[in-house]
Short mmCIF file of C-alpha atoms and ligand atoms in Angstrom, two decimals:
data_model
loop_
_atom_site.label_atom_id
_atom_site.label_comp_id
_atom_site.label_asym_id
_atom_site.label_seq_id
_atom_site.Cartn_x
_atom_site.Cartn_y
_atom_site.Cartn_z
CA MET A 1 12.69 -9.18 -19.39
CA ARG A 2 14.01 -6.10 -17.44
CA PRO A 3 11.21 -4.11 -15.82
CA VAL A 4 10.44 -0.66 -17.06
CA TYR A 5 10.48 1.79 -14.17
CA VAL A 6 8.44 4.89 -14.99
CA ASP A 7 7.57 5.99 -11.38
CA ASN A 8 10.47 8.33 -10.86
CA ASN A 9 8.38 10.95 -8.98
CA ALA A 10 7.72 8.35 -6.29
CA THR A 11 11.43 7.59 -6.00
CA THR A 12 14.59 7.21 -8.22
CA ARG A 13 17.28 4.55 -8.50
CA THR A 14 20.23 5.45 -6.28
CA ASP A 15 22.93 6.45 -8.61
CA PRO A 16 25.98 3.95 -8.51
CA ASP A 17 28.32 6.90 -7.98
CA VAL A 18 26.20 7.94 -4.97
CA VAL A 19 26.52 4.54 -3.52
CA ALA A 20 30.16 4.55 -4.08
CA ALA A 21 30.53 7.97 -2.43
CA MET A 22 28.55 6.78 0.64
CA LEU A 23 30.32 3.42 1.22
CA PRO A 24 33.40 4.59 3.01
CA HIS A 25 31.24 6.44 5.49
CA LEU A 26 29.44 3.15 6.39
CA THR A 27 32.71 1.45 6.84
CA GLU A 28 36.12 2.85 7.82
CA ASP A 29 35.09 6.56 7.99
CA PHE A 30 32.36 6.07 10.51
CA GLY A 31 33.21 8.99 12.80
CA ASN A 32 30.80 11.55 14.38
CA PRO A 33 31.26 14.91 12.88
CA SER A 34 31.07 16.38 16.37
CA SER A 35 34.04 14.38 17.71
CA GLY A 36 37.20 16.41 18.22
CA HIS A 37 39.53 13.68 16.99
CA ASP A 38 40.78 12.98 13.38
CA LEU A 39 38.02 10.34 12.54
CA GLY A 40 35.37 12.89 13.51
CA ALA A 41 37.10 15.52 11.41
CA VAL A 42 36.90 13.30 8.28
CA ALA A 43 33.22 13.13 8.78
CA ALA A 44 32.76 16.84 9.42
CA VAL A 45 34.81 17.62 6.23
CA ALA A 46 32.63 15.30 4.19
CA VAL A 47 29.43 16.88 5.56
CA ARG A 48 30.71 20.30 4.68
CA ALA A 49 31.53 19.23 1.19
CA ALA A 50 28.06 17.84 0.74
CA ARG A 51 26.61 21.09 2.13
CA GLN A 52 28.49 23.08 -0.47
CA LYS A 53 27.20 20.81 -3.30
CA VAL A 54 23.60 21.38 -2.22
CA GLN A 55 24.38 25.09 -1.92
CA ALA A 56 25.48 25.07 -5.62
CA LEU A 57 22.42 23.10 -6.71
CA LEU A 58 20.05 25.70 -5.17
CA GLY A 59 22.04 28.78 -5.93
CA ALA A 60 21.97 29.61 -2.22
CA LEU A 61 24.13 32.50 -0.95
CA CYS A 62 26.17 30.53 1.66
CA GLU A 63 26.52 26.99 2.92
CA GLU A 64 25.10 27.95 6.33
CA GLU A 65 21.68 28.29 4.56
CA ILE A 66 21.58 24.48 4.12
CA VAL A 67 20.13 22.41 6.97
CA PHE A 68 20.12 18.63 6.65
CA THR A 69 16.95 16.80 7.67
CA SER A 70 15.50 13.28 7.33
CA GLY A 71 13.71 14.26 4.04
CA GLY A 72 11.05 16.33 2.37
CA THR A 73 8.36 15.49 4.95
CA GLU A 74 10.49 16.73 7.94
CA SER A 75 11.63 19.81 5.98
CA ASN A 76 8.03 20.65 5.32
CA ASN A 77 7.07 20.20 8.97
CA ALA A 78 9.86 22.30 10.09
CA ALA A 79 9.11 25.03 7.63
CA LEU A 80 5.50 25.32 8.57
CA LEU A 81 6.22 25.48 12.14
CA GLN A 82 7.64 29.02 11.48
CA ALA A 83 4.03 30.16 10.94
CA CYS A 84 3.40 29.66 14.68
CA GLU A 85 6.42 31.70 15.71
CA ARG A 86 5.77 35.05 13.95
CA GLY A 87 3.73 36.99 16.45
CA GLU A 88 2.69 40.61 15.63
CA GLY A 89 -0.88 39.45 14.87
CA ARG A 90 0.31 37.22 12.03
CA ASN A 91 -1.48 33.90 12.50
CA GLU A 92 -2.51 32.95 8.99
CA LEU A 93 -1.08 30.55 6.60
CA ILE A 94 -1.56 30.37 2.79
CA VAL A 95 -1.11 27.18 0.82
CA SER A 96 -2.29 25.81 -2.48
CA ALA A 97 -5.01 23.21 -2.65
CA VAL A 98 -2.70 20.80 -4.47
CA GLU A 99 0.24 20.62 -1.99
CA HIS A 100 1.68 17.26 -0.95
CA PRO A 101 0.06 15.66 2.17
CA ALA A 102 3.37 16.51 3.97
CA ILE A 103 2.06 20.11 3.85
CA LEU A 104 -1.70 19.63 3.90
CA ALA A 105 -1.74 17.22 6.81
CA VAL A 106 0.41 19.71 8.92
CA CYS A 107 -1.92 22.60 7.97
CA HIS A 108 -4.90 20.55 9.21
CA ALA A 109 -3.13 19.97 12.61
CA MET A 110 -2.11 23.51 12.97
CA GLU A 111 -5.63 24.65 12.27
CA LYS A 112 -7.04 22.29 14.86
CA ASN A 113 -4.34 22.68 17.61
CA ARG A 114 -2.47 25.87 17.10
CA GLY A 115 -5.18 28.39 16.26
CA ILE A 116 -3.75 29.09 12.79
CA LYS A 117 -6.10 30.06 10.01
CA VAL A 118 -5.34 28.39 6.77
CA HIS A 119 -6.19 29.62 3.35
CA ARG A 120 -6.16 26.97 0.57
CA ILE A 121 -5.83 28.64 -2.83
CA ALA A 122 -7.69 26.91 -5.73
CA VAL A 123 -6.24 25.90 -9.07
CA ASP A 124 -7.86 25.81 -12.53
CA GLY A 125 -8.39 22.78 -14.69
CA LYS A 126 -4.75 22.73 -15.78
CA GLY A 127 -3.54 22.89 -12.22
CA ARG A 128 -2.56 26.59 -12.38
CA LEU A 129 -2.87 28.69 -9.19
CA ASP A 130 -5.73 31.19 -8.81
CA LEU A 131 -3.52 34.27 -8.48
CA ALA A 132 -6.51 36.59 -7.77
CA GLY A 133 -7.50 34.33 -4.98
CA TYR A 134 -3.91 34.46 -3.67
CA THR A 135 -3.76 38.18 -3.58
CA ARG A 136 -7.11 38.45 -2.03
CA VAL A 137 -6.03 36.69 1.18
CA LEU A 138 -2.36 37.76 1.36
CA GLY A 139 -1.91 40.62 3.88
CA ARG A 140 -0.76 41.87 7.19
CA ARG A 141 -2.10 38.74 8.94
CA THR A 142 -0.22 36.27 6.76
CA ALA A 143 2.55 34.72 8.71
CA LEU A 144 3.79 32.34 6.05
CA VAL A 145 2.98 31.25 2.48
CA SER A 146 3.87 27.73 1.33
CA MET A 147 3.48 26.87 -2.35
CA MET A 148 5.09 23.88 -4.06
CA TRP A 149 7.54 24.64 -6.84
CA ALA A 150 6.29 21.73 -8.97
CA ASN A 151 3.39 19.35 -8.49
CA ASN A 152 4.13 15.65 -7.91
CA GLU A 153 1.12 14.42 -9.76
CA THR A 154 1.01 16.61 -12.88
CA GLY A 155 4.45 18.27 -12.87
CA THR A 156 2.84 21.62 -13.20
CA ILE A 157 5.24 24.49 -12.14
CA PHE A 158 4.00 27.42 -10.10
CA PRO A 159 5.61 30.89 -10.64
CA ILE A 160 7.48 30.70 -7.44
CA ALA A 161 9.68 33.93 -7.96
CA ASP A 162 6.55 36.03 -8.38
CA LEU A 163 4.56 34.31 -5.55
CA ALA A 164 7.60 34.89 -3.12
CA GLN A 165 7.94 38.49 -4.14
CA MET A 166 4.25 39.10 -3.43
CA ALA A 167 4.55 37.39 -0.03
CA HIS A 168 7.58 39.55 0.95
CA GLU A 169 5.73 42.74 -0.08
CA ALA A 170 2.94 41.61 2.32
CA GLY A 171 5.66 41.01 5.00
CA ALA A 172 5.06 37.21 5.00
CA LEU A 173 7.73 34.42 5.03
CA PHE A 174 7.73 32.22 1.89
CA HIS A 175 8.34 28.45 1.84
CA THR A 176 8.35 26.27 -1.22
CA ASP A 177 8.25 22.54 -1.40
CA ALA A 178 10.74 21.84 -4.13
CA VAL A 179 10.96 18.14 -3.55
CA GLN A 180 9.97 17.48 -7.24
CA ALA A 181 11.58 20.50 -8.76
CA ALA A 182 15.08 20.52 -7.35
CA GLY A 183 17.59 18.95 -9.70
CA LYS A 184 15.09 18.89 -12.61
CA ILE A 185 14.78 22.54 -13.35
CA ALA A 186 17.13 25.45 -12.74
CA ILE A 187 16.83 27.03 -9.29
CA ASP A 188 18.75 30.09 -8.20
CA LEU A 189 17.63 31.09 -4.69
CA LYS A 190 19.83 34.22 -4.69
CA ALA A 191 17.55 35.61 -7.34
CA THR A 192 14.36 35.04 -5.44
CA ASN A 193 12.61 36.07 -2.25
CA VAL A 194 12.22 32.40 -1.06
CA ASP A 195 12.94 32.11 2.64
CA LEU A 196 12.60 28.33 3.15
CA LEU A 197 12.81 25.44 0.66
CA SER A 198 12.36 21.75 0.99
CA LEU A 199 14.36 19.12 -0.91
CA SER A 200 14.58 15.32 -0.78
CA GLY A 201 17.41 12.99 -1.60
CA HIS A 202 15.54 10.11 -3.03
CA LYS A 203 13.92 12.07 -5.83
CA ILE A 204 17.21 12.99 -7.33
CA HIS A 205 19.02 9.58 -7.41
CA GLY A 206 20.19 10.00 -3.85
CA PRO A 207 19.42 7.99 -0.74
CA LYS A 208 16.13 7.81 1.06
CA GLY A 209 15.66 9.37 4.45
CA ILE A 210 17.74 12.44 3.81
CA GLY A 211 16.71 15.96 2.73
CA VAL A 212 17.40 19.61 3.16
CA LEU A 213 15.70 22.58 4.61
CA TYR A 214 17.20 25.75 3.11
CA VAL A 215 16.78 28.72 5.53
CA ARG A 216 17.66 32.07 4.04
CA LYS A 217 20.41 33.92 5.93
CA GLY A 218 18.89 36.40 8.41
CA VAL A 219 15.53 34.44 8.82
CA THR A 220 14.71 33.75 12.36
CA PHE A 221 14.25 30.11 12.63
CA THR A 222 12.71 27.81 15.32
CA PRO A 223 13.81 24.27 15.15
CA LEU A 224 11.38 21.36 14.87
CA LEU A 225 13.87 18.92 16.47
CA ARG A 226 15.70 20.27 19.46
CA GLY A 227 18.66 18.40 20.83
CA GLY A 228 22.35 18.88 20.23
CA HIS A 229 24.00 21.85 18.52
CA GLN A 230 24.14 20.09 15.14
CA GLU A 231 23.15 21.99 12.03
CA ARG A 232 23.95 25.27 13.91
CA ALA A 233 21.30 24.24 16.57
CA ARG A 234 18.56 24.19 13.89
CA ARG A 235 18.20 20.45 13.74
CA GLY A 236 19.22 18.31 16.72
CA GLY A 237 20.54 14.78 16.25
CA THR A 238 23.72 13.20 15.08
CA GLU A 239 24.14 13.77 11.32
CA ASN A 240 23.39 10.86 8.97
CA VAL A 241 26.80 11.24 7.42
CA PRO A 242 26.51 8.39 4.76
CA ALA A 243 23.18 9.72 3.58
CA ILE A 244 24.38 13.45 3.64
CA VAL A 245 27.40 12.47 1.53
CA GLY A 246 25.03 10.57 -0.86
CA LEU A 247 22.79 13.58 -1.15
CA GLY A 248 25.78 15.84 -1.81
CA LYS A 249 26.93 13.58 -4.61
CA ALA A 250 23.37 13.33 -6.06
CA ALA A 251 23.10 17.15 -5.96
CA GLU A 252 26.45 17.45 -7.73
CA LEU A 253 25.53 14.93 -10.41
CA ALA A 254 22.06 16.53 -10.92
CA GLU A 255 23.43 20.04 -11.34
CA ALA A 256 26.26 18.92 -13.76
CA ARG A 257 23.92 16.89 -15.94
CA ARG A 258 20.76 18.87 -15.64
CA PRO A 259 20.72 20.80 -18.98
CA ARG A 260 21.42 17.78 -21.09
CA ASN A 261 19.34 15.36 -19.05
CA ALA A 262 16.35 17.76 -18.95
CA ALA A 263 16.24 18.10 -22.59
CA ARG A 264 16.61 14.35 -23.27
CA ILE A 265 13.97 13.40 -20.59
CA LYS A 266 11.53 16.06 -21.97
CA ALA A 267 11.93 14.71 -25.48
CA LEU A 268 11.26 11.19 -24.33
CA ARG A 269 8.20 12.24 -22.38
CA ASP A 270 6.83 14.27 -25.32
CA ASP A 271 7.34 11.37 -27.67
CA PHE A 272 5.63 9.11 -25.24
CA GLU A 273 2.57 11.40 -24.88
CA ALA A 274 2.30 11.97 -28.66
CA LEU A 275 2.31 8.17 -29.28
CA VAL A 276 -0.27 7.54 -26.58
CA LEU A 277 -2.68 10.13 -27.66
CA ALA A 278 -2.31 8.71 -31.18
CA CYS A 279 -2.81 5.08 -30.11
CA VAL A 280 -5.51 5.38 -27.28
CA GLU A 281 -8.67 7.05 -28.07
CA ASP A 282 -10.17 9.33 -25.35
CA SER A 283 -6.87 9.85 -23.68
CA PHE A 284 -5.55 13.21 -22.62
CA VAL A 285 -2.76 14.89 -20.72
CA ASN A 286 -3.38 16.63 -17.39
CA GLY A 287 -1.69 19.72 -16.11
CA ASP A 288 -0.15 22.87 -17.47
CA VAL A 289 1.63 21.40 -20.53
CA GLU A 290 3.54 24.73 -21.13
CA HIS A 291 4.91 24.91 -17.46
CA ARG A 292 5.66 21.40 -16.52
CA LEU A 293 8.56 19.31 -15.17
CA PRO A 294 10.39 17.70 -18.05
CA GLY A 295 9.71 14.04 -16.94
CA THR A 296 6.19 14.09 -15.60
CA SER A 297 3.26 12.77 -17.68
CA SER A 298 -0.11 12.59 -16.04
CA MET A 299 -2.51 10.97 -18.53
CA ALA A 300 -6.19 10.31 -18.21
CA PHE A 301 -7.85 7.34 -19.86
CA ASP A 302 -11.48 8.21 -19.87
CA GLY A 303 -13.81 5.54 -18.86
CA ALA A 304 -11.12 3.20 -17.45
CA GLU A 305 -10.11 2.64 -13.82
CA SER A 306 -6.50 3.41 -12.96
CA GLU A 307 -6.38 0.41 -10.58
CA ALA A 308 -7.08 -1.97 -13.44
CA ILE A 309 -4.56 -0.34 -15.73
CA LEU A 310 -1.78 -0.42 -13.12
CA PHE A 311 -2.53 -4.09 -12.34
CA HIS A 312 -1.99 -5.04 -15.99
CA LEU A 313 1.10 -2.70 -16.37
CA ASN A 314 2.59 -4.32 -13.30
CA LYS A 315 1.92 -7.82 -14.70
CA ALA A 316 3.75 -6.71 -17.84
CA GLY A 317 6.74 -5.51 -15.78
CA ILE A 318 5.96 -1.78 -16.12
CA TYR A 319 5.95 0.23 -12.94
CA ALA A 320 3.92 3.49 -12.88
CA SER A 321 1.49 5.03 -10.45
CA ALA A 322 -2.15 6.14 -10.21
CA GLY A 323 -3.65 9.56 -9.58
CA SER A 324 -5.90 8.21 -6.90
CA ALA A 325 -5.69 7.06 -3.36
CA CYS A 326 -7.68 4.49 -1.38
CA THR A 327 -10.15 6.40 0.67
CA SER A 328 -12.56 4.32 2.93
CA GLY A 329 -12.07 1.16 0.92
CA ALA A 330 -12.77 2.73 -2.47
CA MET A 331 -10.36 4.20 -5.00
CA GLU A 332 -11.08 7.92 -5.33
CA PRO A 333 -9.32 10.51 -7.47
CA SER A 334 -6.53 12.34 -5.60
CA HIS A 335 -7.03 15.73 -4.01
CA VAL A 336 -5.03 17.22 -6.83
CA LEU A 337 -7.30 15.82 -9.60
CA ARG A 338 -10.38 16.84 -7.56
CA ALA A 339 -9.03 20.34 -7.15
CA MET A 340 -8.47 20.50 -10.89
CA LYS A 341 -12.17 19.52 -11.36
CA LEU A 342 -11.39 16.78 -13.94
CA PRO A 343 -14.54 15.03 -15.25
CA TYR A 344 -15.37 12.09 -13.02
CA THR A 345 -14.88 9.35 -15.57
CA ALA A 346 -11.57 10.66 -16.52
CA ALA A 347 -10.29 11.41 -12.99
CA HIS A 348 -10.78 7.72 -12.21
CA GLY A 349 -8.53 6.71 -15.00
CA VAL A 350 -5.45 8.74 -14.38
CA ILE A 351 -1.97 7.27 -14.59
CA ARG A 352 1.15 9.19 -13.75
CA PHE A 353 4.27 8.11 -15.82
CA SER A 354 7.40 9.82 -14.57
CA PHE A 355 10.62 9.56 -16.44
CA SER A 356 14.21 10.06 -15.32
CA ARG A 357 17.71 9.95 -16.73
CA ASP A 358 17.54 6.14 -16.42
CA ASN A 359 14.80 5.76 -19.02
CA SER A 360 15.41 5.22 -22.83
CA PRO A 361 13.35 5.19 -25.96
CA ALA A 362 13.17 1.40 -25.59
CA ASP A 363 11.17 1.98 -22.35
CA VAL A 364 8.63 4.05 -24.22
CA ALA A 365 8.41 1.49 -26.92
CA ARG A 366 7.78 -1.26 -24.28
CA VAL A 367 4.98 0.77 -22.68
CA LEU A 368 3.43 1.52 -26.01
CA ASP A 369 3.51 -2.10 -26.95
CA VAL A 370 1.09 -3.05 -24.23
CA LEU A 371 -0.79 0.21 -23.13
CA PRO A 372 -3.58 0.29 -25.83
CA ALA A 373 -4.65 -3.22 -25.12
CA ILE A 374 -4.38 -2.82 -21.41
CA VAL A 375 -6.57 0.35 -21.50
CA ALA A 376 -9.19 -1.53 -23.72
CA LYS A 377 -9.17 -4.34 -21.14
CA ALA A 378 -9.60 -1.89 -18.29
CA ARG A 379 -12.46 -0.10 -20.11
CA ALA A 380 -14.25 -3.40 -20.73
CA VAL A 381 -14.69 -4.01 -16.95
CA SER A 382 -15.08 -0.46 -15.89
CA PRO A 383 -18.40 0.95 -14.44
CA PHE A 384 -17.49 4.27 -16.02
CA ALA A 385 -16.94 2.92 -19.63
CA GLY A 386 -20.47 3.71 -20.76
CA SER A 387 -20.30 7.38 -19.82
CA ARG A 388 -16.91 8.12 -21.14
CA ARG A 389 -17.78 10.06 -24.28
CA VAL A 390 -20.17 12.23 -22.31
CA ALA A 391 -17.38 13.11 -19.97
CA ALA A 392 -14.85 13.74 -22.80
CA SER A 393 -17.18 16.23 -24.40
CA ALA A 394 -18.19 17.81 -21.15
N1 LIG B 1 6.71 16.90 -1.14
C1 LIG B 1 6.53 16.42 -2.39
C2 LIG B 1 6.05 17.35 -3.48
C3 LIG B 1 6.75 15.09 -2.65
O1 LIG B 1 6.47 14.52 -3.81
C4 LIG B 1 7.18 14.24 -1.56
C5 LIG B 1 7.41 12.74 -1.79
O2 LIG B 1 6.66 12.14 -2.54
C6 LIG B 1 7.39 14.77 -0.39
C7 LIG B 1 7.17 16.13 -0.14
C8 LIG B 1 7.92 13.97 0.76
O3 LIG B 1 9.30 13.78 0.73
P1 LIG B 1 10.04 12.46 1.54
O4 LIG B 1 9.58 11.27 0.91
O5 LIG B 1 11.48 12.83 1.43
O6 LIG B 1 9.52 12.61 2.96
#
């Protein structure tokens, strides 16, 4: 039987049209965009076309605002570097407590090695940002604010336009990690005060190892990777032309299909959740259900361990992911679930199902066929099973 892939926040299937667009640039059109001859010109034209497609996806003012990178991680690293370059007594960075490790690990290093003070803003039980906490620390010492547009585990969407405006009023730069949001919800950067934005190709049915850092026109930018003059001297290194072309195609498809796809994926996800809640007792949905990505479903199965659930799902050919990570040999709830202060027995049993345009009602039916029995099996062997009702009523 065909596997059911419901782990689209981890990565997505490369769209066949994306592969087709990339192929000529891996074969006959292999030129370097910097070369002065005709083969180089073919590559340069292709890179420019891809840049314009990403510009359209993001509602950027001009194509020069789009810088191609190796992915979301590099874009985040390059964006946060700007916090070290502000001067004028601005040496503080504000992030949320639920950012991706590609932000939090950089913050940790900057705190240790670059003398930057980092404020990590808390979230509530639904993963919503503590706005009062944000305004309290935002001020004339803030160099840069970095807040994710949507959370990769729960799909919770932050009010980015408002947060960016507040940052600008305080004279700070504003970066958003939009790796999970871009292509899934409407983004019009012209209408916001966002200065820097990260995007990744493989989350939108494009290739892996390619991404974008949007840099608002007029923002003084210090490159992370120095080298040649590529990307207007903002990112050295010969352009990954096939991947850039693939990302451009993925951006074009995402933008063209978004309204229809988002509605269909949301309906699929909502049906899925309603069925699970009806079939599996002591299960619940995590995150801000009113402000959420259309395809993300983070579900807690109180009293079960996510590792066991994933094991049995995998055996049944269903690929999802857990809301936990292996820390010192033991599975512990992720920093996101801990920041949301989920009850202990529930946080250990969180599974993230993430849907994309590739999923169908048949996939939902396949998961529902096996999930109730799998959760029961996982609960039967879980050390938390006994305490589950206590947690649920806490
Ligand atoms: N930021 C978020 C929110 C993500 O979900 C991810 C990938 O999981 C990244 C950044 C890293 O992106 P990449 O895999 O392109 O380095």
